[in-house]
Amino acid sequence: MTSFDTSPQLNVWRALLALAVVFVMLATTGWTAVRSHRGLTPLQASRSAWEHGRLAGRQLPDLDEPPARLTAFFASLSDRQRSRLAHRFPLAVGNMNGAPVRLRYDANRIALARQRKVERARMHDDRLSSVGQQEAGRLMNRFGALMRKGRQILAFDPEGSGRIAEVFGNLDRAERISVVVPGVDTDLLTFQRTFRKYSAPVGMAEALYAAERESDPGTRTAVIAWADYTSPSGLGMEAATAMRAAEGAVRLNALLRALPGRAPVQLYCHSYGSVLCGVAAHRLPARVSDIAVAGSPGMRADTAEGLHTTARVWAMRDADDWIQDVPYLEVGGLGHGADPVSRGFGARVLSAGGAKGHAGYFEPGTASLRNFADIGTGAYGSVLCAHDDDGCRTGLSGTVSAGRA
């Protein structure tokens, strides 16, 4: 998000050419991205411990079992046994698709507390540079904030720049579920901001949840701020390709297939997040009723039909959003394809009135946020189209609480 937000004068053609040159150089020199050998990450260690663990003499189920089987396993346990597993294997349970969501919240609170102690120790580690010690302090404070009463952390991985997801509302009882998928430069430290609050995933999700309740107080909604993928860092090679999107698409679909209940799900995909949603589209579960993209550089498809999804596809772009200057094409893996707000693409184009720039789509009081909320509550007949012909509402009427119209 941050690099996209602060680059209004970017010469995209020059950047793509430079990226292409780098790509060729790397390919012709035999370069490979090999990580140095390291021990297990905290999440890997927790998963490994789970794989070798037992409960009441029983072997624990495979972590890669289908979510329904894991759900059945936890349902067979007592509250005490479930709590014991969360304390013994907090990161494994906290990131387990199929585990009860409230148990995941508890497990991630335990994992955050443990990781906070690690960062507190690192703050005073003489082997670290002053910059490293300051980074540890920032992470310690962030983990403390994520542990505050009432926060519902659905996923947490402290490795590298980190991955995180948070729920607003009651996910178990929700009649409709919204998932916010952010773009570049999203990690543990940028997951929430005080300055420019609504440009970060937590602010986006909070604003959407409040707008949905205002739009339709009678519909129980939940919103997930989903930063549980490794997003590209800045406007480099990663942002110009679908590599991170492809990895994230697998994780997103895994989450969606494990959500409790049968409530329809709506995706809100901002900037590079729309690339991820486009890559994920053809494998989305049927309960995903809508994909809404904002400030999109492309969805890796020439048309909405080419996404091969039964979900309704919505798109919006503010007139001040510099992303419109990106060349909408894909050549040799660089670039992300057609412009989702173009007539030829075939999405339902929404008004983004009131939004300012690339990061303003979730600002309270904007037509963009109002449109998101109407989609989130199923009030399709109330959305504001970008054009005077009301074409974005063709074939839709009133409120649809389940299924598709």
Coordinates of C-alpha atoms in Angstrom, one line a residue:
M1 CA 0.0 0.0 0.0
T2 CA 2.6 2.6 1.1
S3 CA 4.6 2.7 -2.1
F4 CA 1.6 2.7 -4.4
D5 CA 0.1 5.5 -2.2
T6 CA 3.1 7.8 -2.5
S7 CA 4.1 7.4 -6.2
P8 CA 1.8 9.7 -8.1
Q9 CA 4.5 10.7 -10.6
L10 CA 5.7 7.2 -11.4
N11 CA 6.8 6.7 -14.9
V12 CA 5.3 3.3 -15.3
W13 CA 6.6 2.5 -18.8
R14 CA 10.2 3.2 -17.6
A15 CA 9.7 1.1 -14.5
L16 CA 8.3 -1.8 -16.4
L17 CA 11.2 -1.6 -18.9
A18 CA 13.7 -1.6 -16.1
L19 CA 12.0 -4.6 -14.5
A20 CA 12.1 -6.4 -17.8
V21 CA 15.9 -5.7 -18.1
V22 CA 16.4 -7.0 -14.6
F23 CA 14.4 -10.1 -15.3
V24 CA 16.5 -10.9 -18.4
M25 CA 19.7 -10.3 -16.5
L26 CA 18.6 -12.6 -13.7
A27 CA 17.5 -15.3 -16.1
T28 CA 20.7 -15.2 -18.2
T29 CA 23.1 -15.2 -15.2
G30 CA 21.5 -18.3 -13.7
W31 CA 20.3 -16.4 -10.6
T32 CA 18.1 -18.3 -8.2
A33 CA 16.4 -17.1 -5.1
V34 CA 17.7 -19.5 -2.5
R35 CA 17.3 -18.7 1.2
S36 CA 20.2 -19.4 3.5
H37 CA 19.7 -22.5 5.6
R38 CA 17.9 -21.7 8.8
G39 CA 16.1 -23.5 11.6
L40 CA 12.4 -23.9 11.8
T41 CA 10.3 -20.7 11.9
P42 CA 8.0 -20.3 15.0
L43 CA 5.0 -21.5 13.0
Q44 CA 6.9 -24.4 11.5
A45 CA 8.1 -25.4 15.0
S46 CA 4.5 -25.3 16.3
R47 CA 3.3 -27.4 13.4
S48 CA 6.1 -29.9 13.9
A49 CA 5.3 -30.2 17.6
W50 CA 1.6 -30.8 16.7
E51 CA 2.5 -33.5 14.2
H52 CA 4.4 -35.4 17.0
G53 CA 1.9 -34.6 19.7
R54 CA -0.8 -36.8 21.3
L55 CA -3.9 -36.1 23.3
A56 CA -5.3 -38.6 25.8
G57 CA -3.3 -41.3 24.0
R58 CA -4.7 -40.3 20.6
Q59 CA -2.5 -39.1 17.7
L60 CA -3.5 -35.6 16.6
P61 CA -5.0 -35.3 13.1
D62 CA -3.0 -34.3 10.1
L63 CA -2.8 -30.5 9.9
D64 CA -3.6 -30.8 6.1
E65 CA -6.8 -32.7 6.7
P66 CA -9.9 -31.0 5.0
P67 CA -11.3 -28.3 7.3
A68 CA -14.5 -30.2 7.9
R69 CA -12.5 -33.1 9.4
L70 CA -10.6 -30.8 11.7
T71 CA -13.8 -29.2 12.8
A72 CA -15.2 -32.6 13.6
F73 CA -12.1 -33.4 15.6
F74 CA -12.3 -30.3 17.8
A75 CA -16.0 -30.8 18.2
S76 CA -15.2 -34.2 19.8
L77 CA -13.1 -32.6 22.5
S78 CA -14.0 -31.1 25.8
D79 CA -13.4 -27.4 26.5
R80 CA -10.4 -28.3 28.7
Q81 CA -8.9 -30.4 25.9
R82 CA -9.3 -27.7 23.3
S83 CA -7.7 -25.1 25.7
R84 CA -4.8 -27.5 26.3
L85 CA -4.1 -27.8 22.6
A86 CA -4.2 -24.0 22.2
H87 CA -1.6 -23.6 25.0
R88 CA 0.6 -26.4 23.8
F89 CA 0.5 -25.5 20.1
P90 CA -0.7 -21.9 19.8
L91 CA 0.6 -21.0 16.4
A92 CA -0.5 -24.3 14.9
V93 CA -4.0 -24.0 16.3
G94 CA -4.2 -20.2 15.7
N95 CA -3.6 -20.7 12.0
M96 CA -5.5 -23.9 11.5
N97 CA -8.3 -23.7 9.0
G98 CA -11.0 -25.9 10.5
A99 CA -10.3 -25.0 14.2
P100 CA -13.1 -23.2 16.0
V101 CA -12.6 -19.4 15.4
R102 CA -12.8 -18.5 19.1
L103 CA -10.2 -21.1 19.9
R104 CA -8.0 -19.6 17.1
Y105 CA -8.5 -16.2 18.8
D106 CA -7.4 -17.6 22.1
A107 CA -4.4 -19.5 20.6
N108 CA -3.2 -16.4 18.7
R109 CA -3.4 -14.3 21.9
I110 CA -1.1 -16.9 23.6
A111 CA 1.2 -16.8 20.5
L112 CA 1.3 -13.0 20.5
A113 CA 2.2 -12.9 24.2
R114 CA 5.1 -15.3 23.7
Q115 CA 6.4 -13.5 20.7
R116 CA 6.1 -10.2 22.6
K117 CA 8.5 -11.6 25.1
V118 CA 10.9 -12.6 22.3
E119 CA 10.9 -9.1 20.9
R120 CA 11.4 -7.5 24.4
A121 CA 14.5 -9.6 24.8
R122 CA 15.7 -8.6 21.3
M123 CA 15.4 -5.0 22.2
H124 CA 18.3 -5.4 24.6
D125 CA 20.3 -7.9 22.5
D126 CA 23.8 -6.4 21.9
R127 CA 24.3 -8.6 18.9
L128 CA 21.6 -6.5 17.1
S129 CA 22.3 -3.1 15.6
S130 CA 20.4 -0.1 17.0
V131 CA 18.1 -0.3 14.0
G132 CA 17.4 -3.9 14.8
Q133 CA 16.7 -3.1 18.4
Q134 CA 14.3 -0.4 17.4
E135 CA 12.5 -2.7 15.1
A136 CA 12.1 -5.2 17.9
G137 CA 10.6 -2.5 20.0
R138 CA 8.1 -1.6 17.3
L139 CA 7.1 -5.2 17.0
M140 CA 6.8 -5.6 20.8
N141 CA 4.4 -2.6 20.9
R142 CA 2.4 -3.9 17.9
F143 CA 2.0 -7.4 19.5
G144 CA 0.9 -5.7 22.7
A145 CA -1.7 -3.7 20.7
L146 CA -3.0 -6.9 19.0
M147 CA -3.5 -8.5 22.4
R148 CA -5.8 -5.8 23.7
K149 CA -9.2 -7.0 25.0
G150 CA -11.8 -7.5 22.4
R151 CA -9.4 -8.0 19.4
Q152 CA -10.1 -11.2 17.4
I153 CA -6.9 -12.4 15.7
L154 CA -7.8 -15.1 13.2
A155 CA -4.2 -15.7 11.9
F156 CA -0.8 -14.7 13.0
D157 CA 2.7 -15.6 11.7
P158 CA 5.6 -13.6 13.1
E159 CA 8.2 -14.8 10.6
G160 CA 9.8 -12.2 8.3
S161 CA 7.6 -9.2 7.8
G162 CA 4.7 -11.2 9.3
R163 CA 1.2 -12.2 8.3
I164 CA -2.0 -11.4 10.2
A165 CA -5.8 -11.4 10.0
E166 CA -8.4 -9.9 12.3
V167 CA -12.2 -10.3 12.6
F168 CA -14.7 -7.5 13.3
G169 CA -18.1 -8.8 14.4
N170 CA -19.3 -12.3 15.2
L171 CA -17.9 -14.6 12.5
D172 CA -19.9 -17.6 13.8
R173 CA -23.3 -15.9 13.7
A174 CA -22.8 -13.6 10.7
E175 CA -25.4 -13.7 7.9
R176 CA -22.9 -12.1 5.5
I177 CA -19.1 -12.0 5.7
S178 CA -16.8 -9.4 4.1
V179 CA -13.1 -10.0 3.5
V180 CA -10.8 -7.0 2.8
V181 CA -7.7 -8.0 0.8
P182 CA -5.0 -5.2 0.8
G183 CA -2.1 -4.5 -1.5
V184 CA 1.6 -3.9 -1.5
D185 CA 3.7 -3.2 1.6
T186 CA 1.2 -4.8 4.0
D187 CA 2.8 -6.5 7.0
L188 CA 2.5 -6.6 10.8
L189 CA 3.8 -3.1 11.2
T190 CA 1.6 -1.6 8.5
F191 CA -1.5 -3.6 9.4
Q192 CA -2.8 -0.7 11.4
R193 CA -2.0 3.0 11.3
T194 CA -2.9 6.0 13.3
F195 CA -2.1 8.5 10.6
R196 CA -4.0 7.8 7.4
K197 CA -6.0 5.2 9.3
Y198 CA -8.2 4.1 6.5
S199 CA -5.3 3.2 4.2
A200 CA -4.4 0.2 6.4
P201 CA -6.3 -3.1 6.6
V202 CA -7.6 -2.6 10.2
G203 CA -8.9 0.9 9.3
M204 CA -10.5 -0.4 6.1
A205 CA -12.2 -3.3 7.9
E206 CA -13.4 -1.1 10.8
A207 CA -14.8 1.5 8.4
L208 CA -16.6 -1.2 6.3
Y209 CA -18.0 -2.9 9.4
A210 CA -19.4 0.4 10.7
A211 CA -20.8 1.3 7.3
E212 CA -22.5 -2.1 7.0
R213 CA -24.2 -1.7 10.3
E214 CA -25.3 1.8 9.4
S215 CA -26.6 0.6 6.0
D216 CA -28.6 -2.3 7.5
P217 CA -28.6 -2.7 11.3
G218 CA -30.8 -5.8 11.0
T219 CA -28.3 -7.9 9.1
R220 CA -25.6 -9.6 11.1
T221 CA -22.3 -9.0 9.3
A222 CA -18.6 -9.7 10.0
V223 CA -15.6 -8.2 8.3
I224 CA -12.1 -9.8 8.1
A225 CA -9.0 -7.7 7.6
W226 CA -7.0 -10.3 5.8
A227 CA -3.3 -9.6 5.5
D228 CA -2.4 -13.3 5.8
Y229 CA -0.2 -13.4 2.7
T230 CA 3.2 -12.0 1.9
S231 CA 2.5 -8.9 -0.2
P232 CA 5.1 -7.4 -2.5
S233 CA 7.5 -4.9 -1.0
G234 CA 7.2 -1.6 -3.0
L235 CA 7.0 -1.3 -6.8
G236 CA 9.7 -3.8 -7.7
M237 CA 9.6 -7.1 -9.7
E238 CA 7.1 -8.7 -7.2
A239 CA 4.5 -5.9 -7.7
A240 CA 4.8 -6.2 -11.5
T241 CA 4.2 -10.0 -11.5
A242 CA 1.6 -12.3 -10.1
M243 CA 4.1 -14.4 -8.0
R244 CA 2.9 -13.1 -4.6
A245 CA -0.7 -13.0 -5.8
A246 CA -0.5 -16.7 -6.8
E247 CA 0.8 -17.6 -3.4
G248 CA -1.8 -15.5 -1.6
A249 CA -4.6 -16.9 -3.7
V250 CA -3.9 -20.4 -2.3
R251 CA -4.1 -19.0 1.2
L252 CA -7.2 -17.0 0.5
N253 CA -9.1 -19.9 -0.9
A254 CA -8.0 -22.1 2.0
L255 CA -9.5 -19.5 4.4
L256 CA -12.7 -19.1 2.5
R257 CA -13.3 -22.9 2.4
A258 CA -12.9 -23.1 6.2
L259 CA -15.2 -20.2 7.2
P260 CA -17.9 -21.3 9.6
G261 CA -21.6 -21.5 8.5
R262 CA -23.0 -20.9 5.1
A263 CA -23.2 -17.1 4.9
P264 CA -22.4 -15.5 1.6
V265 CA -18.9 -13.9 1.3
Q266 CA -17.9 -10.7 -0.4
L267 CA -14.3 -9.9 -1.3
Y268 CA -13.0 -6.3 -1.3
C269 CA -9.7 -6.2 -3.1
H270 CA -7.6 -3.0 -3.1
S271 CA -4.7 -2.3 -5.5
Y272 CA -2.4 -5.4 -5.7
G273 CA -5.0 -7.2 -3.7
S274 CA -7.2 -7.2 -6.8
V275 CA -4.5 -9.1 -8.6
L276 CA -4.6 -11.7 -5.9
C277 CA -8.4 -11.9 -6.1
G278 CA -8.2 -12.2 -9.9
V279 CA -5.8 -15.1 -9.6
A280 CA -8.0 -16.7 -6.9
A281 CA -11.3 -16.2 -8.8
H282 CA -11.5 -19.4 -10.7
R283 CA -11.2 -21.5 -7.5
L284 CA -13.4 -19.5 -5.2
P285 CA -16.0 -21.5 -3.3
A286 CA -19.6 -21.0 -4.4
R287 CA -20.5 -19.0 -1.3
V288 CA -18.4 -16.1 -2.6
S289 CA -21.1 -13.9 -4.1
D290 CA -19.2 -10.8 -4.9
I291 CA -15.7 -9.5 -5.8
A292 CA -15.3 -5.7 -5.6
V293 CA -12.0 -4.2 -6.7
A294 CA -10.8 -0.7 -6.1
G295 CA -7.7 1.1 -7.6
S296 CA -6.8 -2.1 -9.5
P297 CA -3.8 -2.4 -11.7
G298 CA -5.5 -5.4 -13.4
M299 CA -6.9 -8.8 -12.4
R300 CA -4.8 -11.0 -14.7
A301 CA -7.7 -11.4 -17.1
D302 CA -9.0 -9.7 -20.2
T303 CA -12.6 -9.7 -19.1
A304 CA -14.7 -10.4 -16.1
E305 CA -16.0 -13.5 -17.8
G306 CA -12.4 -14.6 -18.2
L307 CA -12.0 -14.8 -14.4
H308 CA -14.2 -17.9 -14.5
T309 CA -16.1 -17.2 -11.4
T310 CA -19.9 -17.2 -10.7
A311 CA -19.4 -14.2 -8.3
R312 CA -20.6 -10.8 -9.4
V313 CA -17.6 -8.6 -10.3
W314 CA -17.6 -4.9 -9.3
A315 CA -14.9 -2.3 -10.0
M316 CA -14.3 1.3 -9.1
R317 CA -11.5 3.9 -9.5
D318 CA -11.3 7.4 -8.2
A319 CA -10.6 10.1 -10.8
D320 CA -7.5 11.2 -8.7
D321 CA -6.1 7.7 -8.5
W322 CA -2.7 7.6 -10.2
I323 CA -3.1 3.8 -10.9
Q324 CA -5.0 4.9 -14.0
D325 CA -1.7 5.8 -15.6
V326 CA -0.4 2.2 -15.3
P327 CA -0.4 0.5 -18.7
Y328 CA -3.1 -2.1 -18.5
L329 CA -1.4 -5.0 -20.3
E330 CA 0.5 -8.2 -19.6
V331 CA 3.7 -9.0 -21.5
G332 CA 6.0 -11.9 -20.6
G333 CA 4.5 -12.1 -17.1
L334 CA 4.9 -8.4 -16.4
G335 CA 1.8 -6.3 -15.8
H336 CA -1.7 -7.5 -14.8
G337 CA -3.9 -7.3 -17.9
A338 CA -7.0 -5.3 -18.8
D339 CA -8.4 -2.3 -16.9
P340 CA -11.3 -3.6 -14.7
V341 CA -13.3 -0.3 -15.0
S342 CA -13.1 -0.3 -18.8
R343 CA -16.3 -1.1 -20.7
G344 CA -14.6 -4.0 -22.5
F345 CA -13.8 -5.7 -19.2
G346 CA -17.5 -6.2 -18.3
A347 CA -17.4 -5.5 -14.6
R348 CA -20.2 -3.6 -12.8
V349 CA -18.6 -0.2 -12.5
L350 CA -19.3 1.7 -9.2
S351 CA -19.0 5.3 -8.2
A352 CA -16.0 6.2 -6.1
G353 CA -17.3 9.7 -5.4
G354 CA -15.5 11.4 -2.5
A355 CA -12.5 9.1 -2.5
K356 CA -9.2 10.9 -2.7
G357 CA -6.3 9.3 -4.5
H358 CA -5.2 5.6 -4.4
A359 CA -5.8 5.0 -0.7
G360 CA -9.1 6.8 -0.1
Y361 CA -11.7 4.2 -1.0
F362 CA -12.6 3.2 2.6
E363 CA -12.8 6.8 4.0
P364 CA -16.1 7.4 5.8
G365 CA -18.5 9.6 3.9
T366 CA -17.4 8.5 0.5
A367 CA -19.6 6.9 -2.2
S368 CA -17.0 4.1 -2.5
L369 CA -17.4 3.0 1.1
R370 CA -21.2 3.3 0.8
N371 CA -21.2 1.1 -2.2
F372 CA -19.0 -1.5 -0.4
A373 CA -21.4 -1.5 2.5
D374 CA -24.4 -2.0 0.2
I375 CA -22.8 -4.9 -1.4
G376 CA -21.8 -6.2 2.0
T377 CA -25.4 -6.2 3.2
G378 CA -26.9 -7.4 0.0
A379 CA -28.6 -4.0 -0.8
Y380 CA -27.7 -4.2 -4.5
G381 CA -30.5 -2.0 -5.6
S382 CA -29.0 0.9 -3.6
V383 CA -25.5 0.9 -5.1
L384 CA -24.4 4.1 -7.0
C385 CA -23.1 3.4 -10.5
A386 CA -20.2 5.3 -12.0
H387 CA -22.2 6.2 -15.1
D388 CA -25.6 7.8 -15.4
D389 CA -27.1 4.8 -17.2
D390 CA -27.3 2.8 -14.0
G391 CA -25.7 -0.1 -15.9
C392 CA -24.0 -1.5 -12.8
R393 CA -27.4 -2.5 -11.4
T394 CA -28.6 -4.3 -14.5
G395 CA -30.4 -7.5 -13.5
L396 CA -30.3 -6.7 -9.8
S397 CA -33.0 -5.5 -7.6
G398 CA -33.6 -4.9 -3.9
T399 CA -31.8 -6.9 -1.3
V400 CA -30.3 -10.3 -1.8
S401 CA -29.3 -11.9 1.5
A402 CA -28.1 -15.2 0.1
G403 CA -27.1 -16.7 -3.3
R404 CA -26.8 -14.5 -6.4
A405 CA -29.2 -12.5 -8.5

